PDB file of C-alpha atoms in Angstrom:
ATOM      1  CA  ILE G 158     -23.566  -1.518 -25.276  1.00  0.00           C
ATOM      2  CA  TYR G 159     -24.973   1.999 -25.006  1.00  0.00           C
ATOM      3  CA  GLY G 160     -25.264   5.202 -26.927  1.00  0.00           C
ATOM      4  CA  TYR G 161     -27.213   6.678 -29.753  1.00  0.00           C
ATOM      5  CA  SER G 162     -28.197   4.523 -32.710  1.00  0.00           C
ATOM      6  CA  LEU G 163     -30.822   4.737 -35.463  1.00  0.00           C
ATOM      7  CA  GLY G 164     -32.134   8.008 -34.062  1.00  0.00           C
ATOM      8  CA  ASN G 165     -32.658   6.680 -30.546  1.00  0.00           C
ATOM      9  CA  LEU G 166     -30.794   6.940 -27.273  1.00  0.00           C
ATOM     10  CA  ASP G 167     -30.212   3.698 -25.356  1.00  0.00           C
ATOM     11  CA  LYS G 168     -33.475   2.588 -23.668  1.00  0.00           C
ATOM     12  CA  ARG G 169     -31.823   2.158 -20.252  1.00  0.00           C
ATOM     13  CA  ILE G 170     -30.443   5.675 -20.340  1.00  0.00           C
ATOM     14  CA  GLN G 171     -33.827   6.963 -21.566  1.00  0.00           C
ATOM     15  CA  LYS G 172     -35.538   5.272 -18.605  1.00  0.00           C
ATOM     16  CA  THR G 173     -33.100   6.883 -16.161  1.00  0.00           C
ATOM     17  CA  ILE G 174     -33.711  10.286 -17.799  1.00  0.00           C
ATOM     18  CA  GLU G 175     -37.479   9.909 -17.393  1.00  0.00           C
ATOM     19  CA  VAL G 176     -37.145   8.974 -13.720  1.00  0.00           C
ATOM     20  CA  ILE G 177     -34.824  11.931 -13.049  1.00  0.00           C
ATOM     21  CA  LYS G 178     -37.013  14.393 -14.964  1.00  0.00           C
ATOM     22  CA  ASN G 179     -39.962  13.249 -12.827  1.00  0.00           C
ATOM     23  CA  ASN G 180     -37.893  14.042  -9.711  1.00  0.00           C
ATOM     24  CA  ILE G 181     -38.028  10.433  -8.510  1.00  0.00           C
ATOM     25  CA  GLN G 182     -35.208   8.983  -6.453  1.00  0.00           C
ATOM     26  CA  THR G 183     -33.684   5.844  -7.907  1.00  0.00           C
ATOM     27  CA  GLU G 184     -31.318   3.431  -6.216  1.00  0.00           C
ATOM     28  CA  VAL G 185     -28.322   2.314  -8.270  1.00  0.00           C
ATOM     29  CA  PHE G 186     -25.691  -0.277  -7.361  1.00  0.00           C
ATOM     30  CA  GLU G 187     -22.271   1.167  -6.678  1.00  0.00           C
ATOM     31  CA  ASP G 188     -20.694  -2.286  -6.444  1.00  0.00           C
ATOM     32  CA  MET G 189     -21.861  -3.784  -9.749  1.00  0.00           C
ATOM     33  CA  TYR G 190     -19.331  -3.355 -12.562  1.00  0.00           C
ATOM     34  CA  LYS G 191     -19.498  -3.498 -16.349  1.00  0.00           C
ATOM     35  CA  SER G 192     -17.434  -2.343 -19.340  1.00  0.00           C
ATOM     36  CA  PRO G 193     -19.872  -0.294 -21.425  1.00  0.00           C
ATOM     37  CA  ILE G 194     -18.937   0.546 -24.994  1.00  0.00           C
ATOM     38  CA  ASP G 195     -20.509   2.949 -27.486  1.00  0.00           C
ATOM     39  CA  VAL G 196     -22.656   1.069 -30.006  1.00  0.00           C
ATOM     40  CA  ASN G 197     -21.091   3.002 -32.891  1.00  0.00           C
ATOM     41  CA  GLN G 198     -17.566   2.317 -31.710  1.00  0.00           C
ATOM     42  CA  LEU G 199     -18.434  -1.368 -31.306  1.00  0.00           C
ATOM     43  CA  SER G 200     -19.646  -1.421 -34.915  1.00  0.00           C
ATOM     44  CA  GLU G 201     -16.320   0.065 -36.021  1.00  0.00           C
ATOM     45  CA  LEU G 202     -14.451  -2.583 -34.035  1.00  0.00           C
ATOM     46  CA  ILE G 203     -16.459  -5.436 -35.561  1.00  0.00           C
ATOM     47  CA  ILE G 204     -15.800  -4.191 -39.095  1.00  0.00           C
ATOM     48  CA  LYS G 205     -12.053  -3.830 -38.427  1.00  0.00           C
ATOM     49  CA  GLU G 206     -11.796  -7.315 -37.004  1.00  0.00           C
ATOM     50  CA  VAL G 207     -13.892  -9.011 -39.688  1.00  0.00           C
ATOM     51  CA  LEU G 208     -11.546  -7.524 -42.295  1.00  0.00           C
ATOM     52  CA  SER G 209      -8.403  -8.504 -40.368  1.00  0.00           C
ATOM     53  CA  ASP G 210      -6.468 -11.766 -40.274  1.00  0.00           C
ATOM     54  CA  TYR G 211      -6.981 -12.206 -36.518  1.00  0.00           C
ATOM     55  CA  THR G 212      -8.657 -15.390 -35.337  1.00  0.00           C
ATOM     56  CA  GLY G 213      -9.787 -15.619 -31.750  1.00  0.00           C
ATOM     57  CA  ILE G 214     -11.829 -13.947 -29.058  1.00  0.00           C
ATOM     58  CA  ILE G 215     -11.612 -10.218 -28.397  1.00  0.00           C
ATOM     59  CA  HIS G 216     -13.253  -8.668 -25.374  1.00  0.00           C
ATOM     60  CA  ALA G 217     -14.923  -5.557 -26.745  1.00  0.00           C
ATOM     61  CA  GLY G 218     -15.697  -3.144 -23.958  1.00  0.00           C
ATOM     62  CA  GLY G 219     -14.965   0.179 -22.418  1.00  0.00           C
ATOM     63  CA  LYS G 220     -13.385   1.078 -19.113  1.00  0.00           C
ATOM     64  CA  ARG G 221     -14.548  -0.857 -16.025  1.00  0.00           C
ATOM     65  CA  ILE G 222     -17.121   1.262 -14.215  1.00  0.00           C
ATOM     66  CA  SER G 223     -19.844   0.805 -11.609  1.00  0.00           C
ATOM     67  CA  ILE G 224     -23.466   1.069 -12.671  1.00  0.00           C
ATOM     68  CA  TYR G 225     -23.848   4.060 -10.340  1.00  0.00           C
ATOM     69  CA  ASP G 226     -20.895   5.930 -11.840  1.00  0.00           C
ATOM     70  CA  PHE G 227     -22.043   5.108 -15.377  1.00  0.00           C
ATOM     71  CA  LYS G 228     -25.528   6.540 -14.788  1.00  0.00           C
ATOM     72  CA  LYS G 229     -24.110   9.575 -12.983  1.00  0.00           C
ATOM     73  CA  GLN G 230     -21.664  10.347 -15.800  1.00  0.00           C
ATOM     74  CA  ALA G 231     -24.376   9.775 -18.415  1.00  0.00           C
ATOM     75  CA  LEU G 232     -26.758  12.221 -16.718  1.00  0.00           C
ATOM     76  CA  GLU G 233     -23.991  14.794 -16.287  1.00  0.00           C
ATOM     77  CA  ALA G 234     -23.045  14.461 -19.973  1.00  0.00           C
ATOM     78  CA  LEU G 235     -26.682  15.106 -20.872  1.00  0.00           C
ATOM     79  CA  GLY G 236     -26.815  18.175 -18.617  1.00  0.00           C
ATOM     80  CA  LEU G 237     -29.211  16.585 -16.123  1.00  0.00           C
ATOM     81  CA  PRO G 238     -29.107  16.587 -12.304  1.00  0.00           C
ATOM     82  CA  THR G 239     -27.785  13.561 -10.450  1.00  0.00           C
ATOM     83  CA  ASN G 240     -29.011  14.322  -6.936  1.00  0.00           C
ATOM     84  CA  ASN G 241     -31.811  11.712  -7.181  1.00  0.00           C
ATOM     85  CA  LEU G 242     -29.373   8.891  -7.923  1.00  0.00           C
ATOM     86  CA  ILE G 243     -28.958   7.039  -4.647  1.00  0.00           C
ATOM     87  CA  LYS G 244     -25.947   4.762  -4.148  1.00  0.00           C
ATOM     88  CA  THR G 245     -26.858   1.325  -2.901  1.00  0.00           C
ATOM     89  CA  GLN G 246     -25.175  -2.044  -2.483  1.00  0.00           C
ATOM     90  CA  MET G 247     -26.066  -5.231  -4.302  1.00  0.00           C
ATOM     91  CA  PRO G 248     -27.841  -7.858  -2.215  1.00  0.00           C
ATOM     92  CA  LEU G 249     -25.498 -10.271  -0.437  1.00  0.00           C
ATOM     93  CA  ASN G 250     -27.005 -13.181  -2.367  1.00  0.00           C
ATOM     94  CA  PRO G 251     -28.138 -11.640  -5.646  1.00  0.00           C
ATOM     95  CA  PRO G 252     -30.173 -13.604  -8.189  1.00  0.00           C
ATOM     96  CA  VAL G 253     -28.073 -15.452 -10.786  1.00  0.00           C
ATOM     97  CA  GLU G 254     -28.812 -12.823 -13.478  1.00  0.00           C
ATOM     98  CA  MET G 255     -27.254 -10.097 -11.292  1.00  0.00           C
ATOM     99  CA  LEU G 256     -23.534 -10.723 -11.540  1.00  0.00           C
ATOM    100  CA  ARG G 257     -21.397  -8.359  -9.481  1.00  0.00           C
ATOM    101  CA  ASP G 258     -18.641  -7.877 -12.066  1.00  0.00           C
ATOM    102  CA  THR G 259     -18.951  -8.520 -15.792  1.00  0.00           C
ATOM    103  CA  SER G 260     -16.245  -6.055 -16.762  1.00  0.00           C
ATOM    104  CA  LEU G 261     -13.870  -7.010 -19.551  1.00  0.00           C
ATOM    105  CA  ASP G 262     -10.141  -6.736 -20.141  1.00  0.00           C
ATOM    106  CA  ASN G 263     -10.045  -4.674 -23.338  1.00  0.00           C
ATOM    107  CA  SER G 264      -6.246  -4.573 -23.726  1.00  0.00           C
ATOM    108  CA  LEU G 265      -6.235  -6.983 -26.703  1.00  0.00           C
ATOM    109  CA  MET G 266      -8.998  -4.963 -28.404  1.00  0.00           C
ATOM    110  CA  LYS G 267      -6.940  -1.785 -28.083  1.00  0.00           C
ATOM    111  CA  LYS G 268      -3.743  -3.531 -29.254  1.00  0.00           C
ATOM    112  CA  LEU G 269      -5.292  -5.132 -32.343  1.00  0.00           C
ATOM    113  CA  THR G 270      -7.535  -2.277 -33.466  1.00  0.00           C
ATOM    114  CA  GLY G 271      -5.986   0.874 -32.034  1.00  0.00           C
ATOM    115  CA  ILE G 272      -9.456   1.757 -30.776  1.00  0.00           C
ATOM    116  CA  LYS G 273      -9.489   3.597 -27.476  1.00  0.00           C
ATOM    117  CA  PRO G 274     -13.016   3.446 -26.025  1.00  0.00           C
ATOM    118  CA  ASN G 275     -14.774   6.805 -25.970  1.00  0.00           C
ATOM    119  CA  THR G 276     -15.708   8.231 -22.607  1.00  0.00           C
ATOM    120  CA  ILE G 277     -19.349   8.389 -21.597  1.00  0.00           C
ATOM    121  CA  LYS G 278     -19.149  12.155 -21.872  1.00  0.00           C
ATOM    122  CA  GLU G 279     -17.770  11.976 -25.432  1.00  0.00           C
ATOM    123  CA  VAL G 280     -20.544   9.609 -26.499  1.00  0.00           C
ATOM    124  CA  LEU G 281     -23.503  11.384 -24.896  1.00  0.00           C
ATOM    125  CA  GLN G 282     -22.589  15.063 -24.606  1.00  0.00           C
ATOM    126  CA  LYS G 283     -23.786  15.871 -28.115  1.00  0.00           C
ATOM    127  CA  TYR G 284     -27.270  14.567 -27.260  1.00  0.00           C
ATOM    128  CA  LYS G 285     -28.095  16.885 -24.357  1.00  0.00           C
ATOM    129  CA  THR G 286     -31.796  16.916 -23.645  1.00  0.00           C
TER     130      THR G 286
END
């Protein structure tokens, strides 16, 4: 879950912005995948499903994307440079909390709600720093 909520930008994105603005190189995994979704769009999805007759599990997420590509697209959407993002690989035997792929199949979410996840650019572009 990422985006802008209650007057604040996601803390992880904020941290990346601070590192980049301080001209510090940061290594980011290009082989770790997630399905990030805008916090506001997720709220909309929850409301739609609570009010529906559907019973069951819905995977609520955006498009599968690597952590590196997510951070790069987020910085670009905010009008910030990406040259200090350094692609790196996950360790061969990562700690348990570092799963390589936690992306979700959002096809049922889209079918039931009609919600098409916003792109990172759509979510963040209006908050250029």
